[in-house]
Coordinates of C-alpha atoms in Angstrom, one line a residue:
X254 CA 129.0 103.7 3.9
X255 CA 125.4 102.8 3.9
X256 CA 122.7 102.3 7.1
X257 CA 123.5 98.6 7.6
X258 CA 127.1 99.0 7.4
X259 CA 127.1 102.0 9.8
X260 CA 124.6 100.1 11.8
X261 CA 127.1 96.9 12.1
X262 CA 130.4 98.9 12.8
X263 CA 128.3 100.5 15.8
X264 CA 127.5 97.4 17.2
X265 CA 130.7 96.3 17.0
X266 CA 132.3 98.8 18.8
X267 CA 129.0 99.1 21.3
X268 CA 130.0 95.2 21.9
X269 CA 133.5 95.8 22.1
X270 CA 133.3 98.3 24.4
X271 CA 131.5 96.4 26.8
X272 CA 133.8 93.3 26.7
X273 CA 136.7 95.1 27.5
X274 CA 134.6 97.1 30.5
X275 CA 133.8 93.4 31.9
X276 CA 137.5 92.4 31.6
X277 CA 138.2 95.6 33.4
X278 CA 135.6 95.4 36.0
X279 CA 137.6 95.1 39.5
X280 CA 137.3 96.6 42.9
X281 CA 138.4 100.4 43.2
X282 CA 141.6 101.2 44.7
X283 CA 140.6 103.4 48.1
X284 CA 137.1 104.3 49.1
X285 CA 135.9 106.4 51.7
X286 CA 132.4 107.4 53.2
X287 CA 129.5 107.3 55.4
X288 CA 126.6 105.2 56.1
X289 CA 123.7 105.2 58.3
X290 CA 120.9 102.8 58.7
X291 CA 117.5 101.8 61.1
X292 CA 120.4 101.3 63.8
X293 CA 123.2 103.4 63.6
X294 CA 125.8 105.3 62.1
X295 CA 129.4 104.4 60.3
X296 CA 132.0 105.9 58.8
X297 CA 134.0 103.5 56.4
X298 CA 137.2 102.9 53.6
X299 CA 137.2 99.8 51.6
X300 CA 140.6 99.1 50.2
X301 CA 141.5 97.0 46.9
X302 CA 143.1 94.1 47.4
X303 CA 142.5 92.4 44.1
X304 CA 140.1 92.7 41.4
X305 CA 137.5 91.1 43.4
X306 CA 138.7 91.3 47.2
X307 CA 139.3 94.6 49.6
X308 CA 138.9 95.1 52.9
X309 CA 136.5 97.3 54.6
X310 CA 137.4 98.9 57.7
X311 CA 134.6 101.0 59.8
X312 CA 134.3 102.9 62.8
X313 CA 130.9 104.1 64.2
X314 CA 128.2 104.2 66.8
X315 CA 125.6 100.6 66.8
X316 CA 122.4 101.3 68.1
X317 CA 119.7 99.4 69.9
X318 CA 116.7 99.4 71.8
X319 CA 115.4 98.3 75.3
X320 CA 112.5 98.3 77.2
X321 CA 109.7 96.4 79.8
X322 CA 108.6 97.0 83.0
X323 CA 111.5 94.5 85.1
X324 CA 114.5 97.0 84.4
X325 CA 112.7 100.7 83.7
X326 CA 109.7 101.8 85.0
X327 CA 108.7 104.5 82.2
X328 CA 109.1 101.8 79.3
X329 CA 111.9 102.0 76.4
X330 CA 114.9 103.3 76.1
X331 CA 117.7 103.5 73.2
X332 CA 121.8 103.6 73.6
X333 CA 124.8 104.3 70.8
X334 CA 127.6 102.2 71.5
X335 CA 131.3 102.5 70.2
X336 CA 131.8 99.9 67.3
X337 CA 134.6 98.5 64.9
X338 CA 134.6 96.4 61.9
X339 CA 137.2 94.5 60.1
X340 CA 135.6 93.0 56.8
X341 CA 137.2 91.5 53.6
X342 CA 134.6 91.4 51.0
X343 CA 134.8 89.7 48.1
X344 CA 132.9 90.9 45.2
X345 CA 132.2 87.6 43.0
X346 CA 129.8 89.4 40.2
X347 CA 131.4 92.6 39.4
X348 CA 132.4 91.0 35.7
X349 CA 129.1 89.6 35.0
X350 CA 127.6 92.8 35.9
X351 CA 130.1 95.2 33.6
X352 CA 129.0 92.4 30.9
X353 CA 125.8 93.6 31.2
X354 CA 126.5 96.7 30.9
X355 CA 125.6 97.2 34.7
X356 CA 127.2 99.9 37.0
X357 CA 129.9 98.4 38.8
X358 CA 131.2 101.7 39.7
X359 CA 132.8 102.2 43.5
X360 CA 132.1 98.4 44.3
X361 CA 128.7 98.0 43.0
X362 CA 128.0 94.3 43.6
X363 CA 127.1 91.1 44.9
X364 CA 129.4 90.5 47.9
X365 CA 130.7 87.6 50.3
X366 CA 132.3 88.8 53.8
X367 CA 133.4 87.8 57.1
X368 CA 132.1 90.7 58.9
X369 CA 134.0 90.7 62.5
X370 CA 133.1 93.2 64.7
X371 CA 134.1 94.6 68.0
X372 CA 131.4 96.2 70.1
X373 CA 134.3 97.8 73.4
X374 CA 132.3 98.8 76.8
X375 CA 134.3 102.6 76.2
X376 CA 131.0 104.4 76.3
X377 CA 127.2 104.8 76.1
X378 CA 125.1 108.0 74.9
X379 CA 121.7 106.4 76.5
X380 CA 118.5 108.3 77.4
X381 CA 119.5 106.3 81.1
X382 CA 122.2 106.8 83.2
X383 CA 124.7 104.5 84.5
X384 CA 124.2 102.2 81.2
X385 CA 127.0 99.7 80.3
X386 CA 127.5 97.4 77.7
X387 CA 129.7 94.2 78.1
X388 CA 132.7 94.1 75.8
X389 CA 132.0 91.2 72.9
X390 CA 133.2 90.5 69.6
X391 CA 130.8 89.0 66.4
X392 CA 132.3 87.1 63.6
X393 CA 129.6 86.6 60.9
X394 CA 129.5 85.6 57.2
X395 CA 127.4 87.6 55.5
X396 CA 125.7 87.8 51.7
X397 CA 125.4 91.2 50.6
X398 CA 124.4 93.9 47.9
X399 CA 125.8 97.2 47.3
X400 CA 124.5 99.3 44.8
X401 CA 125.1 102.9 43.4
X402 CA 122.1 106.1 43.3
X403 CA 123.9 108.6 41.4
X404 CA 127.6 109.5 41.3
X405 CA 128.1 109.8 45.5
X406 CA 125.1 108.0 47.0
X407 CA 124.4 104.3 47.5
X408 CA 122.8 101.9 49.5
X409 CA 123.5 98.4 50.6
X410 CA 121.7 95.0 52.4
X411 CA 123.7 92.6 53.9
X412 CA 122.6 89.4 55.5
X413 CA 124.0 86.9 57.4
X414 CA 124.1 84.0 60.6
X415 CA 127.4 83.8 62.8
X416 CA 128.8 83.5 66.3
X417 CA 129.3 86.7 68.9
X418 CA 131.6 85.7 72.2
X419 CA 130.8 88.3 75.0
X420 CA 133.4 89.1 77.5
X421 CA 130.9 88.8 81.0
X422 CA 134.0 88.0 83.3
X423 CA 135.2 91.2 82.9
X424 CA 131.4 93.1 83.7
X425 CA 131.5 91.2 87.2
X426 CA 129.6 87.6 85.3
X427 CA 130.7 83.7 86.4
X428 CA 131.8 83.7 83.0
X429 CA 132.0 84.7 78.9
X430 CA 128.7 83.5 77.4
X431 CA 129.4 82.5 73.5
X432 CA 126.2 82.5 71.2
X433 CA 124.5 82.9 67.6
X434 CA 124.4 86.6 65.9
X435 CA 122.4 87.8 63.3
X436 CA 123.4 90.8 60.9
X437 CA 120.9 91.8 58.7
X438 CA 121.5 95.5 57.7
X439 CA 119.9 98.4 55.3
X440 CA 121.9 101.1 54.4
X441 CA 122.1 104.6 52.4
X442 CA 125.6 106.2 52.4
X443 CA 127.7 108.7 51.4
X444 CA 130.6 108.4 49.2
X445 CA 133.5 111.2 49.3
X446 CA 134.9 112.0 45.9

């Protein structure tokens, strides 16, 4: 067989190869790991659904800052509260990406999700004492990325405008208090084999 010929059947293949990859390209069954970000720390598992749809499920501590002279006298202060997310994501460019030979490994993607997220008044590791949180619940649609470094790292960016409905009535308030919520996260994680 001569160069072009050998060059040709390589192609093929190459091509073929990749075509069946992006027909293959779908969400993985079961993932578990860890994340951590600018505010906090979460421990997840993403479940298959379909080839484009699983739901994420994550448990971890939300962080946030405070501060100014009305409340504390010595400035800023920082708290971990309990949190817990519900979140079916649906990955919409996980063949386009296999197409191009892009790795779509362990959800690597462009993602759509309805992020809902329970933030309970259980506890608060604070630098103050006697801090409390009021129980509230976020629902927010969010555009995301998730990309892979490497075989068990990756990092993700998520974006997104929704509603948050705090439960005040039950902290001693006239009454629940519904407004907008933001999520914009950064995140490197973990991913267990």
């Amino acid at each position: 067989m001569d160069f072009r010929k050998k060059c040709v059947v390589a192609l093929l293949v190459f091509f073929a190869g990749a075509a069946v990859h992006s027909q293959n390209a779908q969400v993985e069954k079961s993932i578990y790991g860890l994340q951590t970000g600018v505010l906090g720390v979460w421990a997840h598992h993403e479940r298959g659904l379909g080839n484009a749809l699983a739901l994420r499920v994550e448990v971890g501590l939300d962080a946030g800052l405070f501060g100014g002279s009305l409340f504390y006298d010595d400035g800023t202060g920082y708290l971990l509260i309990p949190s817990i997310t519900l979140e079916p994501r649906w990955y919409y460019n996980l063949q386009k990406r296999a197409g191009r030979s892009r790795n779509t490994d362990h959800n690597g993607g462009n993602f759509l999700s309805l992020k809902t997220t329970y933030l309970p008044d259980w506890f608060v590791i604070s630098n103050y004492d006697n801090i409390n949180v009021v129980n509230q619940v976020m629902m927010i649609p969010t555009w995301g990325i998730k990309r892979n470094l490497g075989a068990h790292f990756n990092y993700e960016l998520g974006l997104g405008i929704g509603y948050r409905y705090t439960f005040a009535k039950s902290a001693g308030f006239s009454e629940n208090e519904g407004d907008v919520a933001a999520n914009l996260h950064l995140r490197i994680g973990y991913r267990f084999p």
